Amino acid sequence: MTTEAGGPTVLVVEDEAPMRRLLRASLAAHGYQVLEAETGGAAVIAASTQNPAVVLLDLGLPDVDGVDLTRELRGWSRVPILVLSARGREQDKVDALDAGADDYVTKPFGMNELLARVRVLLRHAAERSGGDAEPIYRSGELVVDLARREVTRAGVLVHLTPTEHRLLALLVRHAGRVVTHRQILEDVWGPAYRRRTHYVRVHMAELRKKIETEPARPRFISTELGVGYRMREGDGPDGA
């Protein structure tokens, strides 16, 4: 089912009719076109033939686990995937994100938060399609120029180690989205280090000392307990 709106197309993969109705009404009211699928099989067909701009995916589907469906979609598509699930365990979030989901919202959720997450995913997808140029991240007094490998806070140059810079660059490129411990370890240190989560904690503490005014109350890098970290969304059109 598709609405008459002319905005980006959102594929809602959800087997519960009341939740589909709620999402359909809210998304349509904000200008989105809405496709619906009740099963994983229908979702694969819709995603491959209708080219949605973003997928909202419930994990508890009748024919396939949502984590497996995420992995299948990610095997051939870069479409942003936002998981919606009543599963609140940290491991469920980690599994979905490691499988390729871009973000995770636990039911029940606020519709304003959901719409904000959708906008973030669409913005990042547009940036990816716009070319390979590295963005300049700005948030308050923090500026990260990935191309020049420069970080400043309130106009003062911040000196980072190579590892700290790789860590910060990864978070900046995914600003507004959760990056799991495993994703960080594989990207910054390599696949052989995926179980050494203490590496992330130690280097994150040092990075926060350098970029945060109050490291114990971070403004830029928030902790997703048991899952990973989320970089604050950048300000303005140049935000990453």
Tab-separated table of C-alpha atoms in Angstrom:
chain	number	residue	atom	x	y	z
A	1	MET	CA	0.000	0.000	0.000
A	2	THR	CA	1.341	3.444	-0.933
A	3	THR	CA	0.051	6.845	0.152
A	4	GLU	CA	-0.480	9.767	-2.188
A	5	ALA	CA	2.266	11.852	-0.575
A	6	GLY	CA	5.176	12.886	-2.748
A	7	GLY	CA	8.052	12.608	-0.291
A	8	PRO	CA	10.607	9.821	0.250
A	9	THR	CA	9.271	6.282	0.342
A	10	VAL	CA	9.392	4.435	3.671
A	11	LEU	CA	8.949	0.653	3.732
A	12	VAL	CA	7.263	-0.426	6.985
A	13	VAL	CA	7.905	-4.095	7.761
A	14	GLU	CA	5.551	-4.930	10.626
A	15	ASP	CA	3.112	-7.809	11.190
A	16	GLU	CA	0.895	-6.013	13.737
A	17	ALA	CA	-1.906	-4.117	11.997
A	18	PRO	CA	-2.400	-1.440	14.722
A	19	MET	CA	1.296	-0.526	14.611
A	20	ARG	CA	1.218	-0.374	10.803
A	21	ARG	CA	-1.784	1.963	10.935
A	22	LEU	CA	-0.042	4.224	13.446
A	23	LEU	CA	3.152	4.393	11.405
A	24	ARG	CA	1.265	4.872	8.141
A	25	ALA	CA	-0.746	7.799	9.504
A	26	SER	CA	2.210	9.506	11.155
A	27	LEU	CA	4.575	9.110	8.213
A	28	ALA	CA	1.964	10.189	5.667
A	29	ALA	CA	1.126	13.250	7.763
A	30	HIS	CA	4.763	14.299	7.427
A	31	GLY	CA	4.855	13.890	3.659
A	32	TYR	CA	6.297	10.391	3.292
A	33	GLN	CA	5.070	7.723	0.921
A	34	VAL	CA	4.448	4.487	2.778
A	35	LEU	CA	4.868	0.888	1.632
A	36	GLU	CA	3.812	-1.932	3.957
A	37	ALA	CA	4.942	-5.533	4.329
A	38	GLU	CA	3.686	-8.012	6.926
A	39	THR	CA	6.367	-10.663	6.358
A	40	GLY	CA	10.055	-10.868	5.572
A	41	GLY	CA	9.320	-12.391	2.187
A	42	ALA	CA	7.059	-9.499	1.237
A	43	ALA	CA	9.669	-7.047	2.528
A	44	VAL	CA	12.373	-8.477	0.255
A	45	ILE	CA	10.076	-8.161	-2.769
A	46	ALA	CA	9.105	-4.580	-1.860
A	47	ALA	CA	12.678	-3.530	-1.149
A	48	SER	CA	13.958	-5.001	-4.431
A	49	THR	CA	11.181	-3.660	-6.669
A	50	GLN	CA	10.055	-0.376	-5.066
A	51	ASN	CA	13.437	1.118	-4.086
A	52	PRO	CA	12.409	2.612	-0.705
A	53	ALA	CA	14.468	5.422	0.775
A	54	VAL	CA	14.437	3.867	4.259
A	55	VAL	CA	13.151	0.666	5.892
A	56	LEU	CA	11.432	0.531	9.302
A	57	LEU	CA	11.824	-3.080	10.395
A	58	ASP	CA	10.189	-4.988	13.246
A	59	LEU	CA	12.321	-7.911	14.445
A	60	GLY	CA	9.439	-10.214	15.403
A	61	LEU	CA	8.130	-11.248	11.974
A	62	PRO	CA	6.093	-14.439	11.437
A	63	ASP	CA	8.310	-16.010	8.750
A	64	VAL	CA	11.857	-14.830	9.514
A	65	ASP	CA	13.816	-13.207	12.316
A	66	GLY	CA	14.356	-9.517	11.697
A	67	VAL	CA	18.092	-9.803	12.327
A	68	ASP	CA	18.385	-12.400	9.552
A	69	LEU	CA	16.287	-10.211	7.264
A	70	THR	CA	18.553	-7.251	8.027
A	71	ARG	CA	21.579	-9.338	7.085
A	72	GLU	CA	19.884	-10.449	3.849
A	73	LEU	CA	18.939	-6.903	2.834
A	74	ARG	CA	22.383	-5.610	3.651
A	75	GLY	CA	23.882	-8.258	1.379
A	76	TRP	CA	22.632	-6.430	-1.726
A	77	SER	CA	21.284	-3.036	-0.622
A	78	ARG	CA	22.571	0.053	1.177
A	79	VAL	CA	19.050	1.244	2.061
A	80	PRO	CA	19.018	2.679	5.605
A	81	ILE	CA	17.408	0.257	8.061
A	82	LEU	CA	15.831	1.479	11.306
A	83	VAL	CA	14.861	-1.417	13.576
A	84	LEU	CA	11.678	-1.099	15.659
A	85	SER	CA	11.268	-3.803	18.256
A	86	ALA	CA	9.818	-4.694	21.619
A	87	ARG	CA	13.010	-6.621	22.325
A	88	GLY	CA	14.819	-4.470	24.836
A	89	ARG	CA	17.853	-6.625	25.603
A	90	GLU	CA	21.184	-5.036	24.818
A	91	GLN	CA	22.261	-8.123	22.856
A	92	ASP	CA	19.248	-7.779	20.540
A	93	LYS	CA	20.325	-4.243	19.715
A	94	VAL	CA	23.918	-5.330	19.192
A	95	ASP	CA	22.873	-8.239	16.940
A	96	ALA	CA	20.675	-6.009	14.767
A	97	LEU	CA	23.289	-3.279	14.440
A	98	ASP	CA	26.085	-5.746	13.728
A	99	ALA	CA	23.888	-7.355	11.065
A	100	GLY	CA	23.763	-4.036	9.240
A	101	ALA	CA	20.937	-1.991	10.765
A	102	ASP	CA	21.655	1.727	10.954
A	103	ASP	CA	19.726	2.469	14.138
A	104	TYR	CA	17.423	0.880	16.699
A	105	VAL	CA	14.324	2.171	18.505
A	106	THR	CA	12.703	0.144	21.280
A	107	LYS	CA	8.898	-0.036	21.517
A	108	PRO	CA	7.092	1.872	22.830
A	109	PHE	CA	8.720	4.903	21.236
A	110	GLY	CA	7.866	8.555	20.751
A	111	MET	CA	6.815	9.419	17.217
A	112	ASN	CA	8.854	12.638	17.224
A	113	GLU	CA	11.975	10.658	18.061
A	114	LEU	CA	11.223	8.136	15.329
A	115	LEU	CA	10.714	10.859	12.724
A	116	ALA	CA	13.955	12.533	13.789
A	117	ARG	CA	15.829	9.221	13.376
A	118	VAL	CA	14.315	8.793	9.904
A	119	ARG	CA	15.474	12.282	8.906
A	120	VAL	CA	18.999	11.507	10.093
A	121	LEU	CA	19.133	8.302	8.039
A	122	LEU	CA	17.822	10.040	4.932
A	123	ARG	CA	20.324	12.852	5.345
A	124	HIS	CA	23.233	10.427	5.614
A	125	ALA	CA	22.012	8.460	2.606
A	126	ALA	CA	21.903	11.682	0.580
A	127	GLU	CA	25.440	12.551	1.679
A	128	ARG	CA	26.710	9.111	0.614
A	129	SER	CA	25.160	9.468	-2.827
A	130	GLY	CA	26.555	12.969	-3.225
A	131	GLY	CA	30.164	11.845	-3.663
A	132	ASP	CA	33.252	10.787	-1.788
A	133	ALA	CA	34.214	14.165	-0.333
A	134	GLU	CA	34.854	13.994	3.405
A	135	PRO	CA	32.420	16.149	5.401
A	136	ILE	CA	33.329	18.803	7.938
A	137	TYR	CA	31.596	18.033	11.205
A	138	ARG	CA	30.472	20.973	13.347
A	139	SER	CA	28.687	20.755	16.675
A	140	GLY	CA	28.872	23.724	18.992
A	141	GLU	CA	32.527	24.613	19.486
A	142	LEU	CA	33.777	21.290	18.086
A	143	VAL	CA	34.909	21.143	14.453
A	144	VAL	CA	36.282	17.977	12.836
A	145	ASP	CA	37.759	18.324	9.337
A	146	LEU	CA	38.243	14.742	8.164
A	147	ALA	CA	39.951	15.662	4.902
A	148	ARG	CA	42.614	17.760	6.660
A	149	ARG	CA	42.696	15.510	9.741
A	150	GLU	CA	42.207	18.549	11.971
A	151	VAL	CA	40.129	18.832	15.135
A	152	THR	CA	39.493	22.119	16.912
A	153	ARG	CA	37.498	22.999	20.016
A	154	ALA	CA	36.579	26.654	20.490
A	155	GLY	CA	39.133	27.476	17.787
A	156	VAL	CA	42.012	25.689	19.543
A	157	LEU	CA	43.701	22.798	17.741
A	158	VAL	CA	43.188	19.450	19.499
A	159	HIS	CA	46.067	17.002	19.198
A	160	LEU	CA	44.878	13.410	18.791
A	161	THR	CA	46.839	10.207	18.502
A	162	PRO	CA	46.362	8.232	15.238
A	163	THR	CA	44.094	5.766	17.061
A	164	GLU	CA	42.006	8.536	18.619
A	165	HIS	CA	41.627	10.165	15.206
A	166	ARG	CA	40.464	6.909	13.601
A	167	LEU	CA	37.983	6.444	16.428
A	168	LEU	CA	36.635	9.987	16.154
A	169	ALA	CA	36.477	9.823	12.345
A	170	LEU	CA	34.410	6.636	12.507
A	171	LEU	CA	31.935	8.203	14.911
A	172	VAL	CA	31.745	11.411	12.848
A	173	ARG	CA	30.976	9.476	9.663
A	174	HIS	CA	28.098	7.814	11.522
A	175	ALA	CA	27.004	10.867	13.528
A	176	GLY	CA	23.496	10.500	14.894
A	177	ARG	CA	23.664	6.694	14.681
A	178	VAL	CA	24.815	4.015	17.092
A	179	VAL	CA	28.172	2.371	16.361
A	180	THR	CA	28.621	-0.916	18.225
A	181	HIS	CA	31.734	-1.971	20.125
A	182	ARG	CA	32.355	-4.665	17.533
A	183	GLN	CA	32.069	-2.208	14.631
A	184	ILE	CA	34.500	0.153	16.339
A	185	LEU	CA	37.032	-2.581	17.078
A	186	GLU	CA	36.928	-3.968	13.542
A	187	ASP	CA	37.207	-0.544	11.899
A	188	VAL	CA	39.808	1.015	14.182
A	189	TRP	CA	41.931	-1.984	15.216
A	190	GLY	CA	40.951	-4.786	12.818
A	191	PRO	CA	38.840	-8.002	12.917
A	192	ALA	CA	41.329	-9.807	15.173
A	193	TYR	CA	40.514	-7.351	17.992
A	194	ARG	CA	36.696	-7.616	17.923
A	195	ARG	CA	36.496	-9.066	21.469
A	196	ARG	CA	38.812	-6.570	23.162
A	197	THR	CA	36.157	-4.108	24.251
A	198	HIS	CA	38.441	-2.638	26.913
A	199	TYR	CA	40.431	-1.042	24.065
A	200	VAL	CA	37.381	1.047	23.176
A	201	ARG	CA	36.713	2.125	26.771
A	202	VAL	CA	40.300	3.227	27.359
A	203	HIS	CA	40.664	5.201	24.127
A	204	MET	CA	37.178	6.665	24.388
A	205	ALA	CA	38.018	8.016	27.836
A	206	GLU	CA	41.163	9.671	26.461
A	207	LEU	CA	39.306	11.077	23.446
A	208	ARG	CA	36.611	12.561	25.654
A	209	LYS	CA	39.232	14.271	27.809
A	210	LYS	CA	40.421	16.097	24.701
A	211	ILE	CA	37.153	17.080	23.026
A	212	GLU	CA	34.665	17.352	25.898
A	213	THR	CA	34.512	20.270	28.337
A	214	GLU	CA	33.233	17.875	31.005
A	215	PRO	CA	34.308	14.313	30.084
A	216	ALA	CA	32.122	12.841	32.839
A	217	ARG	CA	29.092	14.550	31.263
A	218	PRO	CA	29.838	14.239	27.532
A	219	ARG	CA	28.002	16.449	25.061
A	220	PHE	CA	29.371	15.071	21.816
A	221	ILE	CA	29.763	11.297	22.287
A	222	SER	CA	27.026	9.529	24.225
A	223	THR	CA	27.265	5.983	25.569
A	224	GLU	CA	24.666	3.411	24.517
A	225	LEU	CA	25.070	1.101	27.522
A	226	GLY	CA	26.176	-2.371	26.543
A	227	VAL	CA	25.883	-1.542	22.843
A	228	GLY	CA	28.322	1.151	21.733
A	229	TYR	CA	28.502	4.901	21.189
A	230	ARG	CA	26.597	7.599	19.325
A	231	MET	CA	28.141	10.838	18.058
A	232	ARG	CA	25.884	13.845	18.383
A	233	GLU	CA	24.364	14.919	15.075
A	234	GLY	CA	26.296	17.800	13.548
A	235	ASP	CA	24.957	21.338	13.207
A	236	GLY	CA	24.021	22.919	9.908
A	237	PRO	CA	24.458	21.749	6.294
A	238	ASP	CA	28.087	20.777	6.785
A	239	GLY	CA	27.313	18.456	9.725
A	240	ALA	CA	28.264	14.840	9.183
